[in-house]
JSON list of N, CA and C in Angstrom, two decimals:
[
{"chain": "A", "resi": 1, "resn": "MET", "atom": "N", "xyz": [-23.15, 21.86, -48.92]},
{"chain": "A", "resi": 1, "resn": "MET", "atom": "CA", "xyz": [-23.78, 21.02, -47.90]},
{"chain": "A", "resi": 1, "resn": "MET", "atom": "C", "xyz": [-23.02, 19.70, -47.73]},
{"chain": "A", "resi": 2, "resn": "HIS", "atom": "N", "xyz": [-22.35, 19.28, -48.78]},
{"chain": "A", "resi": 2, "resn": "HIS", "atom": "CA", "xyz": [-21.58, 18.04, -48.70]},
{"chain": "A", "resi": 2, "resn": "HIS", "atom": "C", "xyz": [-20.53, 18.12, -47.59]},
{"chain": "A", "resi": 3, "resn": "LEU", "atom": "N", "xyz": [-19.89, 19.28, -47.48]},
{"chain": "A", "resi": 3, "resn": "LEU", "atom": "CA", "xyz": [-18.81, 19.43, -46.50]},
{"chain": "A", "resi": 3, "resn": "LEU", "atom": "C", "xyz": [-19.32, 19.22, -45.08]},
{"chain": "A", "resi": 4, "resn": "ALA", "atom": "N", "xyz": [-20.51, 19.74, -44.79]},
{"chain": "A", "resi": 4, "resn": "ALA", "atom": "CA", "xyz": [-21.06, 19.60, -43.43]},
{"chain": "A", "resi": 4, "resn": "ALA", "atom": "C", "xyz": [-21.25, 18.13, -43.09]},
{"chain": "A", "resi": 5, "resn": "GLY", "atom": "N", "xyz": [-21.84, 17.38, -44.03]},
{"chain": "A", "resi": 5, "resn": "GLY", "atom": "CA", "xyz": [-22.06, 15.95, -43.79]},
{"chain": "A", "resi": 5, "resn": "GLY", "atom": "C", "xyz": [-20.74, 15.21, -43.64]},
{"chain": "A", "resi": 6, "resn": "TRP", "atom": "N", "xyz": [-19.77, 15.60, -44.46]},
{"chain": "A", "resi": 6, "resn": "TRP", "atom": "CA", "xyz": [-18.46, 14.95, -44.40]},
{"chain": "A", "resi": 6, "resn": "TRP", "atom": "C", "xyz": [-17.80, 15.22, -43.05]},
{"chain": "A", "resi": 7, "resn": "ASP", "atom": "N", "xyz": [-17.91, 16.48, -42.57]},
{"chain": "A", "resi": 7, "resn": "ASP", "atom": "CA", "xyz": [-17.33, 16.83, -41.28]},
{"chain": "A", "resi": 7, "resn": "ASP", "atom": "C", "xyz": [-17.97, 16.00, -40.17]},
{"chain": "A", "resi": 8, "resn": "ASP", "atom": "N", "xyz": [-19.29, 15.83, -40.24]},
{"chain": "A", "resi": 8, "resn": "ASP", "atom": "CA", "xyz": [-19.98, 15.03, -39.22]},
{"chain": "A", "resi": 8, "resn": "ASP", "atom": "C", "xyz": [-19.44, 13.60, -39.23]},
{"chain": "A", "resi": 9, "resn": "HIS", "atom": "N", "xyz": [-19.26, 13.06, -40.43]},
{"chain": "A", "resi": 9, "resn": "HIS", "atom": "CA", "xyz": [-18.75, 11.69, -40.56]},
{"chain": "A", "resi": 9, "resn": "HIS", "atom": "C", "xyz": [-17.34, 11.59, -39.98]},
{"chain": "A", "resi": 10, "resn": "GLU", "atom": "N", "xyz": [-16.51, 12.58, -40.29]},
{"chain": "A", "resi": 10, "resn": "GLU", "atom": "CA", "xyz": [-15.13, 12.60, -39.78]},
{"chain": "A", "resi": 10, "resn": "GLU", "atom": "C", "xyz": [-15.15, 12.69, -38.26]},
{"chain": "A", "resi": 11, "resn": "ALA", "atom": "N", "xyz": [-16.04, 13.52, -37.72]},
{"chain": "A", "resi": 11, "resn": "ALA", "atom": "CA", "xyz": [-16.12, 13.70, -36.27]},
{"chain": "A", "resi": 11, "resn": "ALA", "atom": "C", "xyz": [-16.53, 12.38, -35.60]},
{"chain": "A", "resi": 12, "resn": "GLU", "atom": "N", "xyz": [-17.47, 11.67, -36.21]},
{"chain": "A", "resi": 12, "resn": "GLU", "atom": "CA", "xyz": [-17.90, 10.39, -35.65]},
{"chain": "A", "resi": 12, "resn": "GLU", "atom": "C", "xyz": [-16.74, 9.40, -35.63]},
{"chain": "A", "resi": 13, "resn": "GLU", "atom": "N", "xyz": [-15.99, 9.34, -36.72]},
{"chain": "A", "resi": 13, "resn": "GLU", "atom": "CA", "xyz": [-14.84, 8.42, -36.78]},
{"chain": "A", "resi": 13, "resn": "GLU", "atom": "C", "xyz": [-13.80, 8.81, -35.73]},
{"chain": "A", "resi": 14, "resn": "ALA", "atom": "N", "xyz": [-13.57, 10.10, -35.58]},
{"chain": "A", "resi": 14, "resn": "ALA", "atom": "CA", "xyz": [-12.60, 10.58, -34.60]},
{"chain": "A", "resi": 14, "resn": "ALA", "atom": "C", "xyz": [-13.04, 10.19, -33.20]},
{"chain": "A", "resi": 15, "resn": "LYS", "atom": "N", "xyz": [-14.34, 10.29, -32.93]},
{"chain": "A", "resi": 15, "resn": "LYS", "atom": "CA", "xyz": [-14.86, 9.93, -31.60]},
{"chain": "A", "resi": 15, "resn": "LYS", "atom": "C", "xyz": [-14.65, 8.44, -31.35]},
{"chain": "A", "resi": 16, "resn": "GLN", "atom": "N", "xyz": [-14.94, 7.62, -32.36]},
{"chain": "A", "resi": 16, "resn": "GLN", "atom": "CA", "xyz": [-14.77, 6.17, -32.22]},
{"chain": "A", "resi": 16, "resn": "GLN", "atom": "C", "xyz": [-13.30, 5.83, -31.98]},
{"chain": "A", "resi": 17, "resn": "MET", "atom": "N", "xyz": [-12.41, 6.46, -32.74]},
{"chain": "A", "resi": 17, "resn": "MET", "atom": "CA", "xyz": [-10.97, 6.21, -32.59]},
{"chain": "A", "resi": 17, "resn": "MET", "atom": "C", "xyz": [-10.52, 6.58, -31.19]},
{"chain": "A", "resi": 18, "resn": "ALA", "atom": "N", "xyz": [-10.97, 7.74, -30.71]},
{"chain": "A", "resi": 18, "resn": "ALA", "atom": "CA", "xyz": [-10.59, 8.20, -29.38]},
{"chain": "A", "resi": 18, "resn": "ALA", "atom": "C", "xyz": [-11.10, 7.23, -28.32]},
{"chain": "A", "resi": 19, "resn": "ARG", "atom": "N", "xyz": [-12.31, 6.73, -28.51]},
{"chain": "A", "resi": 19, "resn": "ARG", "atom": "CA", "xyz": [-12.89, 5.80, -27.54]},
{"chain": "A", "resi": 19, "resn": "ARG", "atom": "C", "xyz": [-12.08, 4.50, -27.51]},
{"chain": "A", "resi": 20, "resn": "ILE", "atom": "N", "xyz": [-11.70, 4.00, -28.69]},
{"chain": "A", "resi": 20, "resn": "ILE", "atom": "CA", "xyz": [-10.92, 2.77, -28.78]},
{"chain": "A", "resi": 20, "resn": "ILE", "atom": "C", "xyz": [-9.55, 2.97, -28.12]},
{"chain": "A", "resi": 21, "resn": "GLN", "atom": "N", "xyz": [-8.89, 4.09, -28.43]},
{"chain": "A", "resi": 21, "resn": "GLN", "atom": "CA", "xyz": [-7.58, 4.36, -27.85]},
{"chain": "A", "resi": 21, "resn": "GLN", "atom": "C", "xyz": [-7.68, 4.45, -26.33]},
{"chain": "A", "resi": 22, "resn": "GLU", "atom": "N", "xyz": [-8.74, 5.10, -25.85]},
{"chain": "A", "resi": 22, "resn": "GLU", "atom": "CA", "xyz": [-8.94, 5.24, -24.41]},
{"chain": "A", "resi": 22, "resn": "GLU", "atom": "C", "xyz": [-9.08, 3.86, -23.76]},
{"chain": "A", "resi": 23, "resn": "THR", "atom": "N", "xyz": [-9.86, 2.99, -24.41]},
{"chain": "A", "resi": 23, "resn": "THR", "atom": "CA", "xyz": [-10.06, 1.64, -23.89]},
{"chain": "A", "resi": 23, "resn": "THR", "atom": "C", "xyz": [-8.75, 0.86, -23.87]},
{"chain": "A", "resi": 24, "resn": "VAL", "atom": "N", "xyz": [-7.99, 0.96, -24.95]},
{"chain": "A", "resi": 24, "resn": "VAL", "atom": "CA", "xyz": [-6.70, 0.26, -25.04]},
{"chain": "A", "resi": 24, "resn": "VAL", "atom": "C", "xyz": [-5.75, 0.76, -23.96]},
{"chain": "A", "resi": 25, "resn": "LEU", "atom": "N", "xyz": [-5.68, 2.08, -23.82]},
{"chain": "A", "resi": 25, "resn": "LEU", "atom": "CA", "xyz": [-4.79, 2.67, -22.81]},
{"chain": "A", "resi": 25, "resn": "LEU", "atom": "C", "xyz": [-5.19, 2.21, -21.42]},
{"chain": "A", "resi": 26, "resn": "ARG", "atom": "N", "xyz": [-6.48, 2.22, -21.14]},
{"chain": "A", "resi": 26, "resn": "ARG", "atom": "CA", "xyz": [-6.96, 1.81, -19.82]},
{"chain": "A", "resi": 26, "resn": "ARG", "atom": "C", "xyz": [-6.58, 0.36, -19.56]},
{"chain": "A", "resi": 27, "resn": "GLY", "atom": "N", "xyz": [-6.73, -0.50, -20.58]},
{"chain": "A", "resi": 27, "resn": "GLY", "atom": "CA", "xyz": [-6.37, -1.91, -20.44]},
{"chain": "A", "resi": 27, "resn": "GLY", "atom": "C", "xyz": [-4.88, -2.06, -20.17]},
{"chain": "A", "resi": 28, "resn": "ALA", "atom": "N", "xyz": [-4.06, -1.27, -20.85]},
{"chain": "A", "resi": 28, "resn": "ALA", "atom": "CA", "xyz": [-2.61, -1.33, -20.65]},
{"chain": "A", "resi": 28, "resn": "ALA", "atom": "C", "xyz": [-2.25, -0.90, -19.24]},
{"chain": "A", "resi": 29, "resn": "VAL", "atom": "N", "xyz": [-2.89, 0.15, -18.76]},
{"chain": "A", "resi": 29, "resn": "VAL", "atom": "CA", "xyz": [-2.62, 0.65, -17.41]},
{"chain": "A", "resi": 29, "resn": "VAL", "atom": "C", "xyz": [-2.99, -0.40, -16.38]},
{"chain": "A", "resi": 30, "resn": "GLU", "atom": "N", "xyz": [-4.13, -1.07, -16.59]},
{"chain": "A", "resi": 30, "resn": "GLU", "atom": "CA", "xyz": [-4.57, -2.10, -15.65]},
{"chain": "A", "resi": 30, "resn": "GLU", "atom": "C", "xyz": [-3.58, -3.27, -15.64]},
{"chain": "A", "resi": 31, "resn": "LYS", "atom": "N", "xyz": [-3.08, -3.65, -16.81]},
{"chain": "A", "resi": 31, "resn": "LYS", "atom": "CA", "xyz": [-2.10, -4.74, -16.89]},
{"chain": "A", "resi": 31, "resn": "LYS", "atom": "C", "xyz": [-0.84, -4.39, -16.12]},
{"chain": "A", "resi": 32, "resn": "VAL", "atom": "N", "xyz": [-0.34, -3.17, -16.34]},
{"chain": "A", "resi": 32, "resn": "VAL", "atom": "CA", "xyz": [0.89, -2.73, -15.67]},
{"chain": "A", "resi": 32, "resn": "VAL", "atom": "C", "xyz": [0.66, -2.64, -14.16]},
{"chain": "A", "resi": 33, "resn": "GLY", "atom": "N", "xyz": [-0.52, -2.12, -13.78]},
{"chain": "A", "resi": 33, "resn": "GLY", "atom": "CA", "xyz": [-0.82, -1.93, -12.36]},
{"chain": "A", "resi": 33, "resn": "GLY", "atom": "C", "xyz": [-0.97, -3.24, -11.61]},
{"chain": "A", "resi": 34, "resn": "SER", "atom": "N", "xyz": [-1.39, -4.31, -12.30]},
{"chain": "A", "resi": 34, "resn": "SER", "atom": "CA", "xyz": [-1.64, -5.58, -11.62]},
{"chain": "A", "resi": 34, "resn": "SER", "atom": "C", "xyz": [-0.37, -6.38, -11.39]},
{"chain": "A", "resi": 35, "resn": "LYS", "atom": "N", "xyz": [0.73, -5.99, -12.07]},
{"chain": "A", "resi": 35, "resn": "LYS", "atom": "CA", "xyz": [1.98, -6.76, -11.95]},
{"chain": "A", "resi": 35, "resn": "LYS", "atom": "C", "xyz": [2.67, -6.48, -10.63]}
]
């Protein structure tokens, strides 16, 4: 049962990382587009 909980935790971290990367990428695109 430990593995299931660990996988859930890993999935949550992966989701947060993906969300942060998406935000950073979007910000970079906006900066480049505004120049």
